[in-house]
Short mmCIF file of C-alpha atoms in Angstrom, two decimals:
data_model
loop_
_atom_site.label_atom_id
_atom_site.label_comp_id
_atom_site.label_asym_id
_atom_site.label_seq_id
_atom_site.Cartn_x
_atom_site.Cartn_y
_atom_site.Cartn_z
CA MET A 1 0.25 -41.27 -1.73
CA LEU A 2 3.95 -41.47 -0.78
CA CYS A 3 5.86 -44.06 -2.81
CA ILE A 4 9.45 -45.32 -3.08
CA SER A 5 9.67 -43.88 -6.59
CA ASN A 6 8.89 -40.41 -5.20
CA LEU A 7 11.74 -40.52 -2.70
CA ILE A 8 14.68 -41.68 -4.81
CA SER A 9 15.61 -41.46 -8.47
CA ARG A 10 15.17 -44.53 -10.63
CA GLY A 11 18.88 -44.64 -11.42
CA ARG A 12 19.86 -44.48 -7.75
CA LEU A 13 17.23 -47.11 -6.85
CA LYS A 14 18.54 -49.47 -9.53
CA GLN A 15 22.08 -49.05 -8.20
CA VAL A 16 20.94 -49.86 -4.64
CA ILE A 17 19.02 -53.06 -5.49
CA ARG A 18 21.90 -54.24 -7.71
CA GLN A 19 24.18 -54.02 -4.67
CA TYR A 20 21.62 -56.01 -2.62
CA SER A 21 21.36 -58.64 -5.37
CA GLU A 22 25.12 -59.09 -5.67
CA ALA A 23 25.68 -59.11 -1.89
CA PHE A 24 23.04 -61.77 -1.17
CA ASN A 25 23.12 -63.58 -4.51
CA THR A 26 19.39 -63.21 -5.19
CA PRO A 27 17.12 -61.26 -7.56
CA VAL A 28 15.62 -58.18 -5.83
CA PHE A 29 12.21 -56.65 -6.58
CA ILE A 30 10.83 -53.22 -5.70
CA LEU A 31 7.03 -53.04 -5.42
CA ASP A 32 4.68 -50.16 -4.64
CA GLY A 33 2.16 -50.05 -1.80
CA ASN A 34 -0.26 -52.17 -3.85
CA ARG A 35 2.49 -54.68 -4.63
CA GLN A 36 2.73 -53.58 -8.25
CA LEU A 37 6.21 -53.99 -9.74
CA ILE A 38 8.34 -50.84 -9.97
CA LEU A 39 11.82 -52.25 -10.65
CA THR A 40 13.78 -55.52 -10.51
CA PHE A 41 17.42 -56.62 -10.74
CA PRO A 42 18.33 -58.46 -12.76
CA GLY A 43 15.52 -57.79 -15.22
CA ASP A 44 12.96 -60.29 -16.53
CA VAL A 45 13.14 -62.57 -13.50
CA PRO A 46 10.03 -64.69 -12.72
CA ARG A 47 8.29 -63.85 -9.45
CA GLN A 48 7.63 -67.44 -8.32
CA GLY A 49 8.53 -67.95 -4.65
CA LEU A 50 8.82 -64.23 -4.04
CA LEU A 51 9.20 -63.20 -0.41
CA THR A 52 8.28 -59.57 0.41
CA LYS A 53 8.58 -57.22 3.29
CA PRO A 54 6.98 -53.74 3.72
CA VAL A 55 9.20 -50.67 3.64
CA PHE A 56 8.32 -47.73 5.92
CA VAL A 57 9.53 -44.12 6.02
CA ARG A 58 8.49 -42.13 9.08
CA ASP A 59 5.91 -44.85 9.91
CA THR A 60 4.35 -44.48 6.46
CA LEU A 61 4.17 -47.44 4.06
CA VAL A 62 5.97 -46.47 0.86
CA GLY A 63 6.21 -49.89 -0.84
CA HIS A 64 7.61 -53.40 -0.55
CA ILE A 65 10.93 -55.09 -1.26
CA GLY A 66 11.03 -58.71 -2.40
CA VAL A 67 13.56 -61.49 -3.02
CA ILE A 68 13.23 -64.98 -4.53
CA SER A 69 14.96 -66.85 -1.76
CA THR A 70 17.33 -65.84 1.00
CA GLU A 71 17.62 -65.99 4.74
CA PRO A 72 14.79 -64.11 6.52
CA ASP A 73 17.37 -62.04 8.40
CA ASN A 74 18.84 -60.92 5.12
CA LEU A 75 15.42 -59.73 3.92
CA ASP A 76 14.94 -57.86 7.21
CA PHE A 77 18.32 -56.21 6.76
CA ILE A 78 17.54 -55.19 3.15
CA ALA A 79 14.15 -53.70 4.15
CA LYS A 80 15.61 -51.76 7.08
CA ASN A 81 18.61 -50.55 5.09
CA LEU A 82 16.39 -49.38 2.22
CA SER A 83 14.18 -47.54 4.72
CA ILE A 84 17.24 -45.66 6.03
CA ILE A 85 18.34 -44.73 2.49
CA LEU A 86 14.83 -43.58 1.59
CA GLU A 87 14.45 -41.62 4.82
CA ASP A 88 17.68 -39.75 4.11
CA GLY A 89 16.29 -38.98 0.67
CA TYR A 90 13.00 -37.92 2.23
CA ASP A 91 14.82 -35.51 4.58
CA ILE A 92 16.73 -34.03 1.65
CA GLU A 93 13.53 -33.69 -0.39
CA SER A 94 11.74 -32.11 2.58
CA LEU A 95 14.63 -29.73 3.14
CA SER A 96 14.70 -28.86 -0.54
CA ALA A 97 10.96 -28.22 -0.51
CA GLU A 98 11.30 -26.04 2.59
CA VAL A 99 14.14 -24.08 0.98
CA ALA A 100 12.01 -23.64 -2.15
CA ARG A 101 9.05 -22.43 -0.07
CA ASN A 102 11.24 -20.03 1.88
CA TYR A 103 12.77 -18.69 -1.32
CA GLU A 104 9.33 -18.21 -2.84
CA GLU A 105 8.15 -16.42 0.30
CA PHE A 106 11.26 -14.25 0.30
CA ALA A 107 10.72 -13.39 -3.37
CA ILE A 108 7.11 -12.40 -2.68
CA LEU A 109 8.13 -10.22 0.28
CA TRP A 110 10.95 -8.63 -1.70
CA THR A 111 8.57 -7.79 -4.54
CA LEU A 112 5.96 -6.43 -2.12
CA SER A 113 8.56 -4.43 -0.20
CA SER A 114 9.75 -2.87 -3.47
CA LYS A 115 6.19 -1.93 -4.39
CA LEU A 116 5.49 -0.39 -0.98
CA ALA A 117 8.85 1.34 -0.47
CA SER A 118 7.82 4.71 -1.89
CA VAL A 119 4.09 4.53 -1.09
CA LEU A 120 3.03 7.08 1.51
CA ASP A 121 -0.73 6.74 1.16
CA VAL A 122 -2.50 4.39 3.59
CA ARG A 123 -5.20 3.29 1.15
CA LYS A 124 -2.68 2.62 -1.63
CA VAL A 125 -0.63 0.45 0.74
CA CYS A 126 -3.77 -1.56 1.52
CA GLU A 127 -4.70 -1.90 -2.16
CA ILE A 128 -1.27 -3.28 -3.09
CA THR A 129 -1.29 -5.70 -0.16
CA ALA A 130 -4.81 -7.01 -0.83
CA ALA A 131 -3.97 -7.60 -4.49
CA GLU A 132 -0.80 -9.50 -3.54
CA LEU A 133 -2.65 -11.73 -1.07
CA MET A 134 -5.38 -12.43 -3.63
CA THR A 135 -2.68 -13.54 -6.09
CA ILE A 136 -0.98 -16.05 -3.77
CA CYS A 137 -4.19 -17.32 -2.14
CA PRO A 138 -7.24 -16.66 -4.37
CA SER A 139 -10.29 -16.11 -2.17
CA LYS A 140 -13.80 -14.76 -2.55
CA ALA A 141 -12.69 -11.66 -0.67
CA VAL A 142 -9.53 -10.21 0.86
CA THR A 143 -10.33 -7.21 3.04
CA VAL A 144 -8.04 -4.86 4.95
CA LEU A 145 -9.62 -3.30 8.05
CA LEU A 146 -7.89 -0.56 10.02
CA ALA A 147 -8.38 0.96 13.44
CA GLU A 148 -10.59 4.04 13.47
CA ASN A 149 -7.72 6.40 14.22
CA ILE A 150 -6.01 5.38 10.96
CA SER A 151 -8.79 4.45 8.55
CA SER A 152 -9.65 7.03 5.90
CA ASN A 153 -13.25 5.85 6.24
CA ALA A 154 -13.51 7.02 9.85
CA SER A 155 -15.05 10.35 10.78
CA THR A 156 -12.74 13.34 11.02
CA MET A 157 -13.32 13.51 14.78
CA VAL A 158 -12.16 9.93 15.30
CA ARG A 159 -9.01 10.53 13.23
CA GLN A 160 -8.05 13.41 15.51
CA SER A 161 -6.27 10.94 17.83
CA ARG A 162 -2.55 10.97 17.18
CA VAL A 163 -0.99 8.18 15.13
CA SER A 164 1.84 8.08 17.64
CA GLU A 165 -0.75 6.81 20.13
CA LEU A 166 -1.78 3.79 18.10
CA GLY A 167 -1.47 1.63 21.19
CA ALA A 168 -4.33 3.49 22.86
CA ARG A 169 -6.97 0.93 21.92
CA GLU A 170 -9.69 2.63 23.88
CA LYS A 171 -9.70 5.20 21.07
CA SER A 172 -10.22 2.50 18.45
CA ARG A 173 -13.19 0.39 19.43
CA PHE A 174 -13.87 -0.65 15.86
CA LEU A 175 -12.04 -1.75 12.73
CA LEU A 176 -13.33 -0.28 9.47
CA ALA A 177 -12.93 -1.75 6.00
CA GLU A 178 -10.36 0.28 4.07
CA VAL A 179 -9.92 -1.85 0.93
CA SER A 180 -11.40 -5.09 -0.38
CA VAL A 181 -10.85 -7.17 -3.52
CA GLY A 182 -12.68 -10.21 -4.84
CA GLU A 183 -16.22 -11.36 -5.54
CA TYR A 184 -17.59 -10.14 -2.20
CA ALA A 185 -15.65 -6.85 -2.20
CA PRO A 186 -18.72 -4.56 -2.48
CA GLU A 187 -20.30 -6.19 0.57
CA ALA A 188 -16.99 -6.47 2.45
CA LEU A 189 -16.41 -2.72 2.23
CA ASN A 190 -19.33 -2.31 4.64
CA MET A 191 -17.59 -4.36 7.34
CA LYS A 192 -17.24 -2.91 10.82
CA CYS A 193 -15.77 -5.22 13.46
CA SER A 194 -15.19 -4.78 17.17
CA THR A 195 -11.61 -4.69 18.41
CA GLU A 196 -12.69 -6.25 21.70
CA LYS A 197 -14.98 -9.18 20.98
CA GLY A 198 -15.68 -11.92 18.47
CA PRO A 199 -13.04 -13.79 16.45
CA VAL A 200 -11.79 -10.61 14.79
CA GLY A 201 -11.41 -8.86 18.15
CA TYR A 202 -9.66 -11.95 19.53
CA ALA A 203 -7.09 -11.98 16.71
CA PHE A 204 -6.64 -8.20 17.04
CA GLN A 205 -6.05 -8.36 20.81
CA ARG A 206 -3.78 -11.43 20.67
CA GLY A 207 -1.84 -10.27 17.61
CA GLU A 208 -1.92 -13.80 16.21
CA PRO A 209 -3.46 -15.32 13.04
CA LEU A 210 -6.75 -17.12 13.44
CA THR A 211 -8.52 -19.58 11.12
CA ILE A 212 -12.19 -20.54 11.29
CA SER A 213 -13.84 -23.47 9.54
CA ASP A 214 -17.63 -23.84 9.24
CA ALA A 215 -17.90 -20.13 10.00
CA ASP A 216 -21.56 -20.10 8.97
CA ALA A 217 -22.28 -22.16 12.09
CA ASP A 218 -20.37 -19.80 14.40
CA LYS A 219 -23.00 -17.78 16.25
CA GLY A 220 -20.32 -15.53 17.76
CA LEU A 221 -19.28 -14.27 14.34
CA GLU A 222 -20.22 -10.64 13.76
CA GLY A 223 -19.42 -7.86 11.37
CA PHE A 224 -19.66 -9.94 8.18
CA PRO A 225 -22.24 -8.56 5.72
CA TYR A 226 -22.10 -11.73 3.62
CA SER A 227 -22.19 -15.50 4.19
CA VAL A 228 -18.81 -17.19 4.76
CA GLU A 229 -17.63 -20.74 5.41
CA SER A 230 -13.90 -20.48 6.06
CA ILE A 231 -11.99 -17.44 7.34
CA LEU A 232 -8.37 -16.45 7.84
CA ILE A 233 -7.76 -13.42 10.08
CA LEU A 234 -4.29 -11.87 9.98
CA PRO A 235 -3.60 -9.09 12.52
CA LEU A 236 -1.56 -6.09 11.40
CA VAL A 237 1.00 -5.65 14.15
CA VAL A 238 3.72 -3.00 14.46
CA GLU A 239 6.13 -3.07 17.40
CA GLY A 240 3.73 -5.20 19.42
CA THR A 241 0.69 -3.03 18.71
CA ALA A 242 -2.20 -4.13 16.48
CA ILE A 243 -3.43 -1.44 14.08
CA GLY A 244 -5.83 -3.53 12.00
CA VAL A 245 -6.51 -6.93 10.44
CA ILE A 246 -6.63 -8.57 7.03
CA ILE A 247 -9.50 -10.99 6.52
CA ALA A 248 -9.51 -13.57 3.72
CA THR A 249 -12.70 -15.56 3.21
CA ASP A 250 -13.49 -18.78 1.31
CA LYS A 251 -10.61 -19.96 -0.87
CA LEU A 252 -11.70 -20.31 -4.48
CA ASN A 253 -10.51 -23.94 -4.63
CA GLY A 254 -12.89 -24.82 -1.79
CA GLU A 255 -10.12 -25.79 0.65
CA GLU A 256 -9.68 -24.47 4.18
CA TYR A 257 -6.84 -22.11 5.09
CA PHE A 258 -3.89 -24.27 6.13
CA SER A 259 -0.53 -23.50 7.75
CA LYS A 260 1.12 -23.36 4.32
CA ASP A 261 -1.20 -20.42 3.54
CA ILE A 262 -0.87 -18.70 6.90
CA LYS A 263 2.92 -18.36 7.09
CA PRO A 264 3.52 -16.40 3.85
CA MET A 265 0.30 -14.42 4.23
CA PHE A 266 1.16 -13.38 7.80
CA SER A 267 4.58 -12.24 6.59
CA ILE A 268 2.85 -10.10 3.96
CA ALA A 269 0.50 -8.73 6.63
CA SER A 270 3.52 -7.75 8.76
CA GLU A 271 5.06 -5.90 5.80
CA CYS A 272 1.73 -4.17 5.22
CA ALA A 273 1.48 -3.12 8.88
CA VAL A 274 4.88 -1.42 8.81
CA SER A 275 4.01 0.42 5.58
CA VAL A 276 0.59 1.47 6.90
CA ARG A 277 2.20 2.88 10.02
CA LYS A 278 4.79 4.75 7.95
CA ALA A 279 2.11 6.16 5.66
CA ALA A 280 -0.10 7.13 8.61
CA LEU A 281 2.76 8.94 10.32
CA PHE A 282 3.58 10.72 7.05
CA SER A 283 -0.07 11.73 6.72
CA GLU A 284 -0.04 13.10 10.26
CA MET A 285 3.16 15.04 9.62
CA ARG A 286 1.81 16.38 6.34
CA GLY A 287 -1.38 17.43 8.10
CA MET A 288 0.66 19.26 10.71
CA LEU A 289 2.69 20.93 7.96
CA PHE A 290 -0.41 22.17 6.15
CA SER A 291 -2.01 23.28 9.40
CA THR A 292 1.13 25.28 10.17
CA ALA A 293 1.17 26.74 6.65
CA GLU A 294 -2.51 27.73 6.97
CA ALA A 295 -1.83 29.27 10.36
CA PHE A 296 1.04 31.33 8.92
CA SER A 297 -1.05 32.53 5.96
CA MET A 298 -3.99 33.40 8.22
CA ALA A 299 -1.66 35.28 10.56
CA ILE A 300 -0.42 37.37 7.64
CA GLU A 301 -3.92 37.91 6.25
CA ALA A 302 -5.27 38.87 9.67
CA LYS A 303 -3.48 42.18 9.17
CA ASP A 304 -5.96 42.89 6.37
CA PRO A 305 -9.58 41.74 6.88
CA TYR A 306 -10.20 42.05 3.15
CA THR A 307 -7.74 39.27 2.30
CA TYR A 308 -8.60 36.90 5.17
CA GLY A 309 -8.86 33.36 3.78
CA HIS A 310 -7.33 34.40 0.44
CA SER A 311 -4.40 31.94 0.52
CA LYS A 312 -6.61 28.98 1.40
CA ARG A 313 -8.98 29.76 -1.49
CA VAL A 314 -6.05 30.21 -3.86
CA ALA A 315 -4.69 26.83 -2.73
CA GLU A 316 -8.00 25.08 -3.34
CA LEU A 317 -8.40 26.59 -6.82
CA SER A 318 -4.75 25.90 -7.72
CA VAL A 319 -5.09 22.24 -6.75
CA GLU A 320 -8.33 21.90 -8.72
CA LEU A 321 -6.72 23.44 -11.80
CA ALA A 322 -3.62 21.22 -11.47
CA ARG A 323 -5.76 18.13 -10.97
CA ARG A 324 -7.68 18.83 -14.18
CA MET A 325 -4.35 19.02 -15.98
CA GLY A 326 -3.51 15.48 -14.83
CA ILE A 327 -0.74 16.48 -12.44
CA SER A 328 0.22 13.70 -10.01
CA ASP A 329 -1.16 13.56 -6.47
CA ASP A 330 2.33 14.00 -5.03
CA SER A 331 2.86 17.20 -7.04
CA LEU A 332 -0.61 18.44 -6.04
CA THR A 333 0.49 18.29 -2.42
CA TRP A 334 3.44 20.59 -3.05
CA ILE A 335 1.43 22.95 -5.26
CA ARG A 336 -1.14 23.29 -2.47
CA LEU A 337 1.63 24.10 -0.01
CA ALA A 338 3.17 26.72 -2.32
CA ALA A 339 -0.26 28.31 -2.85
CA LEU A 340 -0.88 28.46 0.90
CA LEU A 341 2.46 30.20 1.38
CA HIS A 342 2.51 32.34 -1.75
CA ASP A 343 1.91 35.59 0.20
CA ILE A 344 3.96 34.76 3.29
CA GLY A 345 6.47 37.40 2.18
CA LYS A 346 3.93 40.08 3.07
CA ILE A 347 5.17 39.65 6.61
CA GLY A 348 7.84 42.14 5.52
CA VAL A 349 5.32 44.68 4.15
CA PRO A 350 4.07 47.36 6.56
CA GLU A 351 0.44 46.97 7.61
CA SER A 352 -0.22 50.59 6.63
CA ILE A 353 0.51 49.69 3.03
CA LEU A 354 -1.44 46.41 3.03
CA CYS A 355 -4.55 48.07 4.44
CA LYS A 356 -4.33 51.35 2.52
CA GLY A 357 -7.66 52.27 0.97
CA ASP A 358 -6.23 54.51 -1.74
CA GLU A 359 -3.98 53.79 -4.69
CA LEU A 360 -0.40 52.99 -3.69
CA ASN A 361 2.37 55.39 -4.58
CA PRO A 362 5.49 54.12 -6.45
CA ALA A 363 7.48 53.58 -3.25
CA GLU A 364 4.63 51.60 -1.68
CA LYS A 365 4.17 49.53 -4.83
CA SER A 366 7.88 48.75 -4.81
CA LYS A 367 7.60 47.60 -1.20
CA VAL A 368 4.68 45.30 -2.01
CA MET A 369 6.60 43.87 -4.97
CA GLU A 370 9.26 42.64 -2.58
CA HIS A 371 6.94 40.05 -1.01
CA PRO A 372 7.69 37.16 -3.46
CA VAL A 373 11.41 37.59 -2.77
CA ILE A 374 10.92 37.76 0.99
CA GLY A 375 8.58 34.76 0.90
CA ALA A 376 11.07 32.67 -1.09
CA ARG A 377 13.84 33.51 1.37
CA VAL A 378 11.68 32.41 4.30
CA ILE A 379 10.69 29.12 2.65
CA GLU A 380 14.11 28.14 1.29
CA CYS A 381 15.39 28.03 4.88
CA ILE A 382 13.36 24.82 5.29
CA ASP A 383 15.09 21.62 4.16
CA ASN A 384 13.81 20.18 0.86
CA PHE A 385 11.61 23.20 0.18
CA SER A 386 13.85 24.90 -2.37
CA GLU A 387 11.50 24.06 -5.26
CA VAL A 388 8.47 25.40 -3.38
CA ALA A 389 10.47 28.56 -2.67
CA GLN A 390 11.06 29.01 -6.41
CA TRP A 391 7.34 28.64 -7.17
CA VAL A 392 6.53 31.31 -4.59
CA TYR A 393 9.32 33.54 -5.93
CA HIS A 394 7.85 33.49 -9.47
CA HIS A 395 4.10 33.62 -8.77
CA HIS A 396 3.89 37.26 -9.96
CA GLU A 397 5.65 36.65 -13.28
CA LYS A 398 3.63 37.33 -16.45
CA TYR A 399 3.47 35.13 -19.50
CA ASP A 400 4.90 37.88 -21.75
CA GLY A 401 7.86 38.51 -19.41
CA SER A 402 6.61 41.83 -17.99
CA GLY A 403 6.10 40.48 -14.46
CA TYR A 404 8.38 40.41 -11.42
CA PRO A 405 10.74 39.70 -9.76
CA GLY A 406 12.57 37.71 -12.46
CA GLY A 407 10.97 39.10 -15.60
CA ILE A 408 10.92 35.62 -17.17
CA SER A 409 8.31 34.45 -19.68
CA ASN A 410 6.43 31.51 -21.18
CA SER A 411 7.62 28.06 -20.09
CA ASP A 412 10.57 29.55 -18.21
CA ILE A 413 8.03 30.38 -15.51
CA PRO A 414 7.57 27.22 -13.38
CA LEU A 415 4.22 25.55 -14.12
CA PRO A 416 3.04 25.74 -10.46
CA SER A 417 3.81 29.48 -10.47
CA ARG A 418 1.68 29.96 -13.61
CA ILE A 419 -1.15 28.01 -11.97
CA ILE A 420 -0.99 29.98 -8.71
CA SER A 421 -0.88 33.26 -10.64
CA ILE A 422 -4.23 32.56 -12.30
CA ALA A 423 -5.87 31.45 -9.02
CA ASP A 424 -4.38 34.44 -7.17
CA VAL A 425 -5.76 37.03 -9.60
CA TYR A 426 -9.19 35.38 -9.77
CA ASP A 427 -9.59 35.35 -5.99
CA ALA A 428 -8.39 38.95 -5.76
CA LEU A 429 -11.00 40.03 -8.34
CA THR A 430 -13.88 38.13 -6.72
CA THR A 431 -13.36 39.42 -3.17
CA ASP A 432 -13.90 42.88 -1.71
CA ARG A 433 -10.95 45.26 -1.45
CA PRO A 434 -10.69 48.59 0.43
CA TYR A 435 -10.85 50.45 -2.89
CA ARG A 436 -13.61 48.41 -4.67
CA LYS A 437 -16.33 45.80 -4.35
CA ALA A 438 -15.86 42.21 -5.55
CA PHE A 439 -16.53 41.33 -9.18
CA GLY A 440 -18.84 38.45 -10.03
CA ALA A 441 -17.37 35.24 -11.48
CA ASP A 442 -18.39 36.09 -15.07
CA GLU A 443 -17.02 39.63 -14.78
CA ALA A 444 -13.73 38.38 -13.36
CA ILE A 445 -13.35 35.79 -16.14
CA GLU A 446 -14.02 38.46 -18.77
CA ILE A 447 -11.39 40.79 -17.25
CA MET A 448 -8.82 37.98 -17.08
CA ARG A 449 -9.60 36.73 -20.58
CA LYS A 450 -8.35 40.06 -21.98
CA ALA A 451 -4.96 39.38 -20.38
CA VAL A 452 -4.50 35.82 -21.75
CA GLY A 453 -1.20 35.58 -23.59
CA ASP A 454 0.10 38.67 -21.83
CA TYR A 455 -0.38 37.84 -18.16
CA PHE A 456 -1.65 34.26 -18.29
CA ASP A 457 -0.65 31.02 -20.00
CA PRO A 458 -3.31 30.44 -22.74
CA GLY A 459 -3.27 26.66 -22.28
CA LEU A 460 -3.76 26.84 -18.53
CA PHE A 461 -6.48 29.43 -18.85
CA GLU A 462 -8.69 26.96 -20.77
CA TYR A 463 -8.55 24.53 -17.84
CA PHE A 464 -9.23 27.42 -15.47
CA GLU A 465 -12.35 28.60 -17.35
CA LYS A 466 -13.73 25.06 -17.38
CA ALA A 467 -13.09 24.68 -13.64
CA ILE A 468 -14.89 27.94 -12.80
CA SER A 469 -17.77 27.08 -15.14
CA ASP A 470 -18.21 23.71 -13.43
CA GLN A 471 -18.12 25.39 -10.00
CA CYS A 472 -20.76 27.93 -11.00
CA HIS A 473 -23.12 25.27 -12.36
CA ALA A 474 -22.52 22.68 -9.64
#
């Protein structure tokens, strides 16, 4: 309940009523809305014959002011004047509260923006956002749903539509749960909502937040695999186009979702939408990059039917080996790319040499040994690929320094190059060649084991053996 003592400090209030007392030569009393004494001047004055008048701020009763005896007009003046003073204080307090709220919202958005700045994975963006929303507005569930052409939970066929065509809503008839946190998270992850009908579809189409109270009585509600009472739906909008929604259900304190919840949460949703779009575009570009790399490697390998698919298999095994070593997801991406392109330099090797069924002569061997150098030169022409070029350049080095083209050894050989080297030799041994049939997995491992310490890094080879063993017994 709003009270005079909430709108002005006690010291300031005492100063004001002292001025009233001295101006009108009468004791002055300040009472609350229930006429209980708050302050008087001078102190310890009996209340016999007290005349009072209510004091309002913005049409709300905040207390009473009283005097022992004075002209009624004087009491009216005191009450009105105090109302003006209190209202000014109320405006200042309201402004201060608004500034504090805005600062808090800005701080939240700044923190979230910092967290999302370097995140280029759609699901990770959603996880960070859901956790942030759960912190500022604890609910039984906070769920991020994305359009089918973005969601990682959609079928591959649906995701074929280009991210640059996010506005083409006919390609995204449903929103799929990407991430959920809270008590109902397991159930919420099964959510599938229409983009065209129901409250969720309405918020998605309008691009505006929507709150629902008594949701359990709403017969038009669909897509919720659990019982809910109150709902807040926040559309994810980028440049006027909705790409998903965030749904919060049932605040833990039992209250409904009010405007004070919606404003900061919608700001967070907007930040999330921008980051999701950025991550989705990055994913599309990365997909195009890998598709191009695969196309290049397949074009090279098409010259030799015996090595067709070699680079893709080497990439898969290299990534599996690197993953077992605990290498970060970001580094795995680049290792996969280097493995796909490790033989691209063979574009400079004559087809007659690549497809020769007999043993190569020294001149032919020398020509084949040029392919890491040629490959590195091709790749380093691409901006920001200098490190990948180095990995390709060194993928034929040997642990004891007897490899090529650099003749370096041990840890001087880049780790990705050492990984690719193991995967490259294994795939070569386990596939047919013009001059021999493929070895079995056990035979290949036994052959390679004899070269550990000479050709291969002993530490990496342990991870490799475990990976192949798991594959064989899967």
